[in-house]
mmCIF file of C-alpha atoms and ligand atoms in Angstrom:
data_model
loop_
_atom_site.group_PDB
_atom_site.id
_atom_site.type_symbol
_atom_site.label_atom_id
_atom_site.label_comp_id
_atom_site.label_asym_id
_atom_site.label_seq_id
_atom_site.Cartn_x
_atom_site.Cartn_y
_atom_site.Cartn_z
ATOM 1 C CA MET A 1 -80.943 -78.923 -60.190
ATOM 2 C CA ARG A 2 -80.078 -81.946 -58.597
ATOM 3 C CA LEU A 3 -76.742 -81.813 -59.782
ATOM 4 C CA THR A 4 -76.020 -78.318 -58.806
ATOM 5 C CA LEU A 5 -77.082 -79.108 -55.085
ATOM 6 C CA ALA A 6 -75.087 -82.358 -55.539
ATOM 7 C CA LEU A 7 -72.137 -80.084 -56.446
ATOM 8 C CA LEU A 8 -72.797 -77.270 -53.998
ATOM 9 C CA LEU A 9 -72.714 -80.179 -51.038
ATOM 10 C CA SER A 10 -69.548 -81.358 -51.806
ATOM 11 C CA LEU A 11 -68.397 -78.094 -52.187
ATOM 12 C CA SER A 12 -69.315 -77.291 -48.998
ATOM 13 C CA PHE A 13 -67.972 -80.500 -47.511
ATOM 14 C CA ALA A 14 -64.742 -80.019 -49.123
ATOM 15 C CA CYS A 15 -64.375 -76.514 -47.333
ATOM 16 C CA LEU A 16 -65.475 -77.993 -44.301
ATOM 17 C CA ALA A 17 -62.758 -80.686 -44.528
ATOM 18 C CA GLN A 18 -59.948 -77.990 -45.516
ATOM 19 C CA ALA A 19 -61.185 -75.821 -42.339
ATOM 20 C CA ARG A 20 -61.017 -78.902 -40.205
ATOM 21 C CA SER A 21 -57.686 -79.545 -41.287
ATOM 22 C CA LYS A 22 -55.941 -76.287 -40.393
ATOM 23 C CA ASP A 23 -57.119 -76.584 -36.633
ATOM 24 C CA LEU A 24 -55.900 -78.111 -33.590
ATOM 25 C CA GLN A 25 -58.562 -80.650 -32.240
ATOM 26 C CA VAL A 26 -58.639 -81.680 -28.510
ATOM 27 C CA TYR A 27 -60.720 -84.324 -27.105
ATOM 28 C CA PHE A 28 -61.312 -84.597 -23.448
ATOM 29 C CA ILE A 29 -62.727 -88.648 -23.052
ATOM 30 C CA ASP A 30 -64.590 -89.400 -19.921
ATOM 31 C CA VAL A 31 -62.501 -91.872 -18.234
ATOM 32 C CA GLU A 32 -64.585 -91.335 -14.771
ATOM 33 C CA GLY A 33 -62.057 -89.608 -12.782
ATOM 34 C CA GLY A 34 -58.935 -90.594 -14.839
ATOM 35 C CA GLN A 35 -57.108 -88.801 -17.964
ATOM 36 C CA SER A 36 -57.486 -89.502 -21.119
ATOM 37 C CA THR A 37 -56.739 -86.428 -23.684
ATOM 38 C CA LEU A 38 -56.378 -86.923 -27.709
ATOM 39 C CA LEU A 39 -54.931 -84.798 -29.419
ATOM 40 C CA VAL A 40 -55.224 -83.896 -33.295
ATOM 41 C CA ALA A 41 -52.765 -81.958 -34.891
ATOM 42 C CA PRO A 42 -53.768 -80.221 -38.222
ATOM 43 C CA SER A 43 -51.003 -82.350 -39.817
ATOM 44 C CA GLY A 44 -53.499 -85.373 -38.854
ATOM 45 C CA GLN A 45 -50.707 -86.460 -36.301
ATOM 46 C CA THR A 46 -52.094 -87.659 -33.259
ATOM 47 C CA VAL A 47 -51.171 -87.746 -29.542
ATOM 48 C CA LEU A 48 -52.807 -89.505 -26.672
ATOM 49 C CA ILE A 49 -52.284 -88.598 -23.183
ATOM 50 C CA ASP A 50 -52.915 -91.257 -20.672
ATOM 51 C CA ALA A 51 -55.838 -94.017 -21.249
ATOM 52 C CA GLY A 52 -58.060 -94.360 -18.406
ATOM 53 C CA TRP A 53 -58.342 -97.715 -16.207
ATOM 54 C CA ALA A 54 -57.830 -100.940 -16.469
ATOM 55 C CA ASP A 55 -60.722 -103.380 -16.339
ATOM 56 C CA ASN A 56 -64.730 -102.249 -16.494
ATOM 57 C CA ASN A 57 -64.842 -104.419 -20.012
ATOM 58 C CA TYR A 58 -63.067 -102.074 -22.070
ATOM 59 C CA ARG A 59 -64.924 -99.207 -21.061
ATOM 60 C CA ASP A 60 -62.337 -96.607 -21.326
ATOM 61 C CA ALA A 61 -60.877 -98.449 -24.423
ATOM 62 C CA ASN A 62 -63.931 -98.369 -26.032
ATOM 63 C CA ARG A 63 -64.962 -94.775 -25.411
ATOM 64 C CA ILE A 64 -61.356 -93.486 -26.753
ATOM 65 C CA ALA A 65 -61.710 -95.421 -29.751
ATOM 66 C CA ALA A 66 -65.219 -94.065 -30.295
ATOM 67 C CA VAL A 67 -63.833 -90.693 -29.986
ATOM 68 C CA ALA A 68 -60.984 -91.318 -31.907
ATOM 69 C CA LYS A 69 -63.577 -92.882 -34.944
ATOM 70 C CA ARG A 70 -65.098 -89.769 -34.685
ATOM 71 C CA ALA A 71 -62.363 -87.959 -35.371
ATOM 72 C CA LYS A 72 -61.218 -89.904 -38.072
ATOM 73 C CA VAL A 73 -58.433 -91.361 -36.515
ATOM 74 C CA LYS A 74 -57.107 -94.617 -37.296
ATOM 75 C CA LYS A 75 -53.581 -94.886 -35.082
ATOM 76 C CA ILE A 76 -52.122 -92.937 -32.449
ATOM 77 C CA ASP A 77 -49.055 -91.462 -33.308
ATOM 78 C CA TYR A 78 -47.443 -90.954 -29.872
ATOM 79 C CA PHE A 79 -48.826 -91.805 -26.608
ATOM 80 C CA ILE A 80 -48.055 -89.884 -23.852
ATOM 81 C CA LEU A 81 -48.055 -91.618 -20.181
ATOM 82 C CA THR A 82 -47.955 -89.058 -17.326
ATOM 83 C CA HIS A 83 -47.566 -91.113 -14.843
ATOM 84 C CA TYR A 84 -48.009 -94.758 -13.462
ATOM 85 C CA HIS A 85 -51.345 -94.634 -11.869
ATOM 86 C CA ALA A 86 -54.122 -96.945 -12.435
ATOM 87 C CA ASP A 87 -56.585 -94.109 -13.864
ATOM 88 C CA HIS A 88 -53.757 -93.333 -16.464
ATOM 89 C CA ALA A 89 -51.675 -95.910 -17.019
ATOM 90 C CA GLY A 90 -54.302 -98.715 -16.001
ATOM 91 C CA GLY A 91 -56.091 -98.480 -19.399
ATOM 92 C CA VAL A 92 -52.889 -99.273 -21.784
ATOM 93 C CA PRO A 93 -53.193 -102.795 -22.458
ATOM 94 C CA GLN A 94 -56.483 -102.350 -23.245
ATOM 95 C CA LEU A 95 -56.166 -99.331 -25.902
ATOM 96 C CA VAL A 96 -53.671 -101.275 -27.562
ATOM 97 C CA ASP A 97 -56.073 -103.951 -28.312
ATOM 98 C CA ARG A 98 -58.242 -101.039 -29.698
ATOM 99 C CA LEU A 99 -56.120 -98.957 -31.512
ATOM 100 C CA PRO A 100 -52.661 -99.288 -32.729
ATOM 101 C CA VAL A 101 -50.018 -97.258 -31.169
ATOM 102 C CA GLU A 102 -46.599 -96.172 -32.986
ATOM 103 C CA THR A 103 -44.292 -94.565 -30.211
ATOM 104 C CA PHE A 104 -44.943 -94.367 -26.162
ATOM 105 C CA ILE A 105 -43.637 -91.696 -24.212
ATOM 106 C CA ASP A 106 -43.206 -91.778 -20.319
ATOM 107 C CA HIS A 107 -40.791 -90.627 -17.629
ATOM 108 C CA GLY A 108 -38.739 -93.696 -17.442
ATOM 109 C CA VAL A 109 -39.620 -96.299 -15.002
ATOM 110 C CA SER A 110 -42.154 -96.292 -12.481
ATOM 111 C CA ARG A 111 -40.836 -94.896 -9.172
ATOM 112 C CA GLU A 112 -43.537 -96.606 -6.869
ATOM 113 C CA THR A 113 -42.951 -99.956 -5.124
ATOM 114 C CA GLY A 114 -45.759 -102.431 -3.913
ATOM 115 C CA ALA A 115 -48.026 -105.048 -5.138
ATOM 116 C CA ASN A 116 -50.229 -102.895 -7.095
ATOM 117 C CA ALA A 117 -47.811 -100.449 -8.375
ATOM 118 C CA GLU A 118 -45.737 -103.188 -9.853
ATOM 119 C CA HIS A 119 -48.401 -105.219 -11.576
ATOM 120 C CA LEU A 120 -49.255 -101.721 -13.025
ATOM 121 C CA ALA A 121 -45.805 -101.011 -13.929
ATOM 122 C CA ALA A 122 -45.293 -105.129 -15.706
ATOM 123 C CA ALA A 123 -48.518 -104.614 -17.307
ATOM 124 C CA TYR A 124 -47.847 -101.170 -19.101
ATOM 125 C CA GLN A 125 -44.246 -102.016 -20.093
ATOM 126 C CA LYS A 126 -45.742 -105.700 -21.289
ATOM 127 C CA ALA A 127 -48.380 -103.649 -23.631
ATOM 128 C CA ILE A 128 -45.561 -101.583 -24.938
ATOM 129 C CA GLY A 129 -43.265 -104.204 -25.541
ATOM 130 C CA GLY A 130 -41.399 -104.078 -29.183
ATOM 131 C CA LYS A 131 -42.751 -100.533 -30.002
ATOM 132 C CA ASN A 132 -41.211 -97.364 -30.312
ATOM 133 C CA HIS A 133 -40.040 -96.037 -26.847
ATOM 134 C CA ILE A 134 -38.998 -92.287 -25.752
ATOM 135 C CA VAL A 135 -37.879 -91.387 -22.336
ATOM 136 C CA ALA A 136 -38.444 -87.453 -22.106
ATOM 137 C CA LYS A 137 -36.907 -85.419 -19.683
ATOM 138 C CA PRO A 138 -38.071 -81.564 -19.025
ATOM 139 C CA GLY A 139 -36.983 -79.411 -22.274
ATOM 140 C CA ASP A 140 -37.399 -82.322 -25.099
ATOM 141 C CA PRO A 141 -40.421 -81.474 -27.759
ATOM 142 C CA ILE A 142 -42.509 -84.134 -28.567
ATOM 143 C CA PRO A 143 -41.835 -84.620 -32.125
ATOM 144 C CA VAL A 144 -45.598 -84.177 -33.631
ATOM 145 C CA LYS A 145 -46.098 -82.427 -37.011
ATOM 146 C CA GLY A 146 -48.098 -79.577 -36.722
ATOM 147 C CA ILE A 147 -48.105 -78.242 -33.342
ATOM 148 C CA GLU A 148 -45.182 -77.609 -30.577
ATOM 149 C CA GLY A 149 -45.169 -79.829 -27.452
ATOM 150 C CA ILE A 150 -42.695 -79.484 -25.068
ATOM 151 C CA VAL A 151 -42.016 -81.068 -21.696
ATOM 152 C CA VAL A 152 -41.776 -79.209 -19.035
ATOM 153 C CA SER A 153 -41.873 -81.868 -15.746
ATOM 154 C CA ALA A 154 -40.758 -85.391 -15.730
ATOM 155 C CA ASP A 155 -40.189 -87.956 -13.189
ATOM 156 C CA GLY A 156 -39.989 -85.165 -10.365
ATOM 157 C CA ASN A 157 -37.372 -82.894 -12.357
ATOM 158 C CA LEU A 158 -38.660 -79.283 -14.245
ATOM 159 C CA ILE A 159 -37.250 -77.120 -17.007
ATOM 160 C CA THR A 160 -34.855 -74.585 -15.544
ATOM 161 C CA VAL A 161 -35.161 -72.359 -17.889
ATOM 162 C CA PRO A 162 -38.566 -70.251 -18.499
ATOM 163 C CA LEU A 163 -40.307 -71.285 -21.637
ATOM 164 C CA PRO A 164 -39.966 -68.258 -24.706
ATOM 165 C CA GLY A 165 -41.645 -65.205 -23.407
ATOM 166 C CA ALA A 166 -42.043 -66.587 -20.194
ATOM 167 C CA GLY A 167 -40.120 -65.912 -16.632
ATOM 168 C CA GLN A 168 -41.782 -63.063 -15.333
ATOM 169 C CA GLN A 169 -41.659 -62.982 -11.152
ATOM 170 C CA ASN A 170 -44.750 -64.628 -9.947
ATOM 171 C CA PRO A 171 -46.819 -62.579 -7.568
ATOM 172 C CA TYR A 172 -48.617 -65.690 -6.628
ATOM 173 C CA CYS A 173 -45.902 -67.674 -4.868
ATOM 174 C CA ALA A 174 -46.131 -65.691 -1.362
ATOM 175 C CA SER A 175 -49.572 -66.391 -0.884
ATOM 176 C CA THR A 176 -48.928 -70.318 -1.957
ATOM 177 C CA PRO A 177 -47.865 -72.242 1.386
ATOM 178 C CA ASP A 178 -46.084 -75.027 1.106
ATOM 179 C CA LYS A 179 -48.341 -78.805 1.439
ATOM 180 C CA GLU A 180 -46.728 -81.714 2.854
ATOM 181 C CA LYS A 181 -44.302 -83.451 0.500
ATOM 182 C CA ASP A 182 -45.641 -85.909 -2.035
ATOM 183 C CA THR A 183 -43.469 -89.066 -2.717
ATOM 184 C CA SER A 184 -45.826 -90.233 -5.030
ATOM 185 C CA GLU A 185 -45.746 -91.262 -8.867
ATOM 186 C CA ASN A 186 -48.031 -87.538 -9.048
ATOM 187 C CA ALA A 187 -45.045 -85.358 -8.223
ATOM 188 C CA ARG A 188 -43.153 -87.276 -11.369
ATOM 189 C CA SER A 189 -45.943 -86.271 -13.604
ATOM 190 C CA LEU A 190 -44.924 -85.876 -17.090
ATOM 191 C CA GLY A 191 -45.931 -82.030 -18.360
ATOM 192 C CA THR A 192 -46.596 -80.898 -21.779
ATOM 193 C CA VAL A 193 -47.128 -77.365 -22.986
ATOM 194 C CA TRP A 194 -48.810 -77.172 -26.444
ATOM 195 C CA THR A 195 -48.243 -74.423 -28.978
ATOM 196 C CA PHE A 196 -50.543 -73.828 -32.214
ATOM 197 C CA GLY A 197 -49.559 -70.603 -33.512
ATOM 198 C CA LYS A 198 -50.887 -68.150 -30.798
ATOM 199 C CA PHE A 199 -52.426 -70.566 -29.394
ATOM 200 C CA ARG A 200 -50.926 -72.247 -25.753
ATOM 201 C CA MET A 201 -52.523 -75.315 -23.699
ATOM 202 C CA VAL A 202 -50.438 -76.616 -20.780
ATOM 203 C CA ASP A 203 -51.217 -80.235 -19.162
ATOM 204 C CA LEU A 204 -49.654 -81.030 -16.067
ATOM 205 C CA GLY A 205 -50.845 -84.665 -15.293
ATOM 206 C CA ASP A 206 -51.328 -85.018 -11.496
ATOM 207 C CA LEU A 207 -48.448 -82.907 -10.894
ATOM 208 C CA THR A 208 -48.713 -82.075 -6.855
ATOM 209 C CA TRP A 209 -48.735 -78.418 -5.260
ATOM 210 C CA ASN A 210 -45.174 -78.361 -4.018
ATOM 211 C CA LYS A 211 -43.880 -79.419 -7.639
ATOM 212 C CA GLU A 212 -45.995 -76.559 -9.276
ATOM 213 C CA LYS A 213 -44.408 -74.449 -6.877
ATOM 214 C CA GLU A 214 -40.918 -75.314 -7.500
ATOM 215 C CA LEU A 215 -42.076 -74.942 -11.566
ATOM 216 C CA MET A 216 -43.684 -71.417 -10.844
ATOM 217 C CA CYS A 217 -41.550 -69.809 -8.019
ATOM 218 C CA PRO A 218 -40.026 -67.356 -7.913
ATOM 219 C CA VAL A 219 -40.327 -66.681 -11.750
ATOM 220 C CA ASN A 220 -43.144 -68.147 -13.834
ATOM 221 C CA ARG A 221 -41.516 -70.447 -16.038
ATOM 222 C CA ILE A 222 -44.314 -71.907 -18.463
ATOM 223 C CA GLY A 223 -46.150 -68.408 -18.596
ATOM 224 C CA LYS A 224 -49.758 -67.413 -19.590
ATOM 225 C CA VAL A 225 -52.044 -70.375 -21.213
ATOM 226 C CA ASP A 226 -55.398 -70.208 -23.295
ATOM 227 C CA VAL A 227 -56.323 -73.391 -21.788
ATOM 228 C CA PHE A 228 -55.267 -75.122 -18.606
ATOM 229 C CA VAL A 229 -55.994 -78.766 -18.274
ATOM 230 C CA VAL A 230 -56.935 -78.975 -14.811
ATOM 231 C CA SER A 231 -54.251 -80.846 -12.619
ATOM 232 C CA HIS A 232 -55.280 -84.321 -10.987
ATOM 233 C CA HIS A 233 -58.883 -84.044 -11.997
ATOM 234 C CA GLY A 234 -59.569 -80.918 -9.738
ATOM 235 C CA LEU A 235 -58.485 -82.288 -6.487
ATOM 236 C CA ASP A 236 -56.821 -80.018 -3.987
ATOM 237 C CA TRP A 237 -53.329 -81.438 -3.466
ATOM 238 C CA SER A 238 -53.360 -79.733 -6.892
ATOM 239 C CA ASN A 239 -53.853 -76.619 -8.406
ATOM 240 C CA SER A 240 -52.380 -74.134 -6.408
ATOM 241 C CA PRO A 241 -52.671 -70.284 -6.998
ATOM 242 C CA ALA A 242 -48.919 -69.956 -7.596
ATOM 243 C CA LEU A 243 -49.686 -72.281 -10.933
ATOM 244 C CA VAL A 244 -53.130 -71.428 -11.844
ATOM 245 C CA HIS A 245 -53.161 -67.749 -11.185
ATOM 246 C CA ALA A 246 -49.876 -67.257 -12.791
ATOM 247 C CA ILE A 247 -50.636 -69.064 -15.925
ATOM 248 C CA ALA A 248 -53.535 -67.068 -15.790
ATOM 249 C CA PRO A 249 -55.812 -69.497 -18.316
ATOM 250 C CA ARG A 250 -58.712 -67.863 -20.601
ATOM 251 C CA VAL A 251 -60.795 -71.630 -20.117
ATOM 252 C CA ALA A 252 -60.116 -74.335 -17.325
ATOM 253 C CA ILE A 253 -60.946 -78.127 -18.515
ATOM 254 C CA MET A 254 -61.768 -80.302 -15.476
ATOM 255 C CA ASP A 255 -61.099 -83.647 -16.175
ATOM 256 C CA ASN A 256 -62.992 -85.094 -13.117
ATOM 257 C CA GLY A 257 -65.399 -87.927 -12.200
ATOM 258 C CA ALA A 258 -68.583 -87.723 -10.433
ATOM 259 C CA LYS A 259 -67.077 -89.064 -7.133
ATOM 260 C CA LYS A 260 -63.251 -88.011 -7.804
ATOM 261 C CA GLY A 261 -61.663 -84.662 -8.142
ATOM 262 C CA GLY A 262 -63.519 -80.875 -7.897
ATOM 263 C CA SER A 263 -62.547 -80.023 -4.606
ATOM 264 C CA PRO A 264 -64.481 -77.089 -3.314
ATOM 265 C CA SER A 265 -60.822 -75.233 -2.558
ATOM 266 C CA ALA A 266 -59.335 -76.185 -6.013
ATOM 267 C CA VAL A 267 -62.914 -74.862 -7.807
ATOM 268 C CA GLU A 268 -62.289 -72.004 -5.836
ATOM 269 C CA VAL A 269 -58.629 -71.191 -6.948
ATOM 270 C CA LEU A 270 -59.518 -71.602 -10.485
ATOM 271 C CA LYS A 271 -63.038 -69.298 -10.405
ATOM 272 C CA SER A 272 -60.974 -66.549 -8.752
ATOM 273 C CA SER A 273 -58.231 -67.318 -11.292
ATOM 274 C CA PRO A 274 -57.645 -63.676 -13.178
ATOM 275 C CA GLY A 275 -58.768 -63.445 -16.420
ATOM 276 C CA LEU A 276 -60.790 -66.971 -16.503
ATOM 277 C CA GLU A 277 -63.631 -67.112 -19.041
ATOM 278 C CA ALA A 278 -65.271 -70.509 -18.105
ATOM 279 C CA LEU A 279 -64.419 -73.643 -16.059
ATOM 280 C CA TRP A 280 -65.950 -76.658 -18.254
ATOM 281 C CA GLN A 281 -66.127 -80.222 -16.216
ATOM 282 C CA LEU A 282 -66.438 -83.438 -17.055
ATOM 283 C CA HIS A 283 -68.634 -84.376 -14.595
ATOM 284 C CA PHE A 284 -70.895 -82.691 -11.813
ATOM 285 C CA ALA A 285 -68.831 -83.154 -9.010
ATOM 286 C CA ASP A 286 -70.379 -84.161 -5.618
ATOM 287 C CA ALA A 287 -67.600 -82.942 -3.738
ATOM 288 C CA GLY A 288 -69.160 -79.226 -4.508
ATOM 289 C CA GLY A 289 -72.775 -78.838 -4.730
ATOM 290 C CA LYS A 290 -73.953 -75.978 -6.946
ATOM 291 C CA GLU A 291 -71.541 -73.603 -5.596
ATOM 292 C CA HIS A 292 -68.628 -75.081 -6.482
ATOM 293 C CA ASN A 293 -69.335 -76.365 -9.914
ATOM 294 C CA THR A 294 -69.359 -74.638 -12.874
ATOM 295 C CA VAL A 295 -72.986 -74.176 -14.503
ATOM 296 C CA ASP A 296 -74.746 -77.361 -15.853
ATOM 297 C CA SER A 297 -74.510 -76.208 -19.747
ATOM 298 C CA TYR A 298 -70.748 -76.423 -19.360
ATOM 299 C CA ILE A 299 -70.436 -80.133 -17.914
ATOM 300 C CA ALA A 300 -70.264 -82.937 -20.105
ATOM 301 C CA ASN A 301 -71.946 -85.490 -17.647
ATOM 302 C CA ILE A 302 -74.206 -84.482 -15.035
ATOM 303 C CA GLU A 303 -75.715 -87.441 -13.547
ATOM 304 C CA ASP A 304 -74.135 -90.565 -12.066
ATOM 305 C CA ALA A 305 -74.604 -92.884 -14.665
ATOM 306 C CA ASP A 306 -71.980 -94.079 -16.810
ATOM 307 C CA THR A 307 -73.125 -91.805 -19.799
ATOM 308 C CA GLY A 308 -69.591 -91.122 -21.066
ATOM 309 C CA TYR A 309 -69.885 -87.552 -22.793
ATOM 310 C CA TYR A 310 -66.357 -85.935 -23.702
ATOM 311 C CA LEU A 311 -65.886 -82.340 -24.154
ATOM 312 C CA GLU A 312 -63.847 -81.149 -27.809
ATOM 313 C CA LEU A 313 -61.754 -78.247 -28.023
ATOM 314 C CA THR A 314 -61.133 -76.474 -31.502
ATOM 315 C CA ALA A 315 -58.321 -74.051 -31.673
ATOM 316 C CA HIS A 316 -57.194 -71.839 -34.347
ATOM 317 C CA GLU A 317 -53.723 -70.794 -35.438
ATOM 318 C CA ASP A 318 -54.783 -67.080 -34.469
ATOM 319 C CA GLY A 319 -55.124 -68.079 -30.938
ATOM 320 C CA SER A 320 -58.691 -68.150 -31.146
ATOM 321 C CA PHE A 321 -60.600 -71.584 -30.132
ATOM 322 C CA GLU A 322 -64.561 -73.172 -29.295
ATOM 323 C CA VAL A 323 -65.265 -75.715 -26.810
ATOM 324 C CA TYR A 324 -68.227 -77.950 -27.906
ATOM 325 C CA ASN A 325 -70.486 -80.282 -25.189
ATOM 326 C CA PRO A 326 -72.030 -83.153 -27.171
ATOM 327 C CA ARG A 327 -74.386 -83.547 -24.540
ATOM 328 C CA ASN A 328 -76.303 -80.592 -24.916
ATOM 329 C CA LYS A 329 -74.754 -79.367 -28.105
ATOM 330 C CA PHE A 330 -73.747 -76.007 -26.503
ATOM 331 C CA SER A 331 -70.491 -74.562 -27.533
ATOM 332 C CA ARG A 332 -68.686 -71.398 -26.800
ATOM 333 C CA SER A 333 -65.780 -69.343 -28.898
ATOM 334 C CA TYR A 334 -63.287 -67.815 -27.564
ATOM 335 C CA PRO A 335 -62.089 -65.075 -30.079
ATOM 336 C CA ALA A 336 -58.181 -64.234 -30.432
ATOM 337 C CA LYS A 337 -56.947 -61.448 -28.352
HETATM 338 ZN ZN1 ZN B 1 -55.114 -89.086 -11.872
HETATM 339 ZN ZN1 ZN B 2 -52.099 -89.949 -9.846
#
């Protein structure tokens, strides 16, 4: 009897392991208003997009390492730096102390000057010293096995040819006015589109409003996506209708902090996006009040305290996916369309 049970258990574990290895897992790690997103391809290869902040006694590197452990990830195959800001690049020196990284991908050198920017860039260069390094340009593939990643923006440059299946006139351009020109690193963010079978996800880092328009007007060069990693922590300098409404995500996942991001007007753009089934957030955004936040069950961290909960996405080749909130064990499935 005992043997049978053990056999059954081991069989079901084997099935679970097998089922898991067929999926793409994405972990949205809470770095308190910065970005750190871990992709685990069905091949087992890994991509980490950004590393959160410096300082705080390894807070962000430890959170990344904890999620990596949970995902049975022992190394990062490709680290992608979206841009040289403290909430994305700052954590790299601590990250490399916690997890081995094989190859670093960025948009080239930092374009910002001043003591802080130069210190940040120097610390990043020191941390990646001696490792493989790729400077990515729009149109370049990310050579990870098992999923397809393509660079759509880097160093202020954009893909000029629409991705396969994209290229439709964008009706949301006319209703999206320009904003003031952004000369910061945000506008140089290295943006990527990820495809796994029929599943598509876009992550543009902190790419700002006018660059979004350049990318999306007059024709939509990205096409529609299943998941939109909300740009720039949900700040209203990004997330134009020209981008959000045209890519028409089923699900938006916002890597905001309690006191950073989640601008009410950006949340309005997200909530009014055609076909949006849910907005998920890493934090309740103090900027918004109840009206401009998603419902609690879709929020990883609802109190100000540093609870550090992540969100987990599991995507299947047929385009279906689930999002899971470890705080309250709430999950929702999005069937293939
Ligand atoms: Zn940022
Ligand atoms: Zn930034």
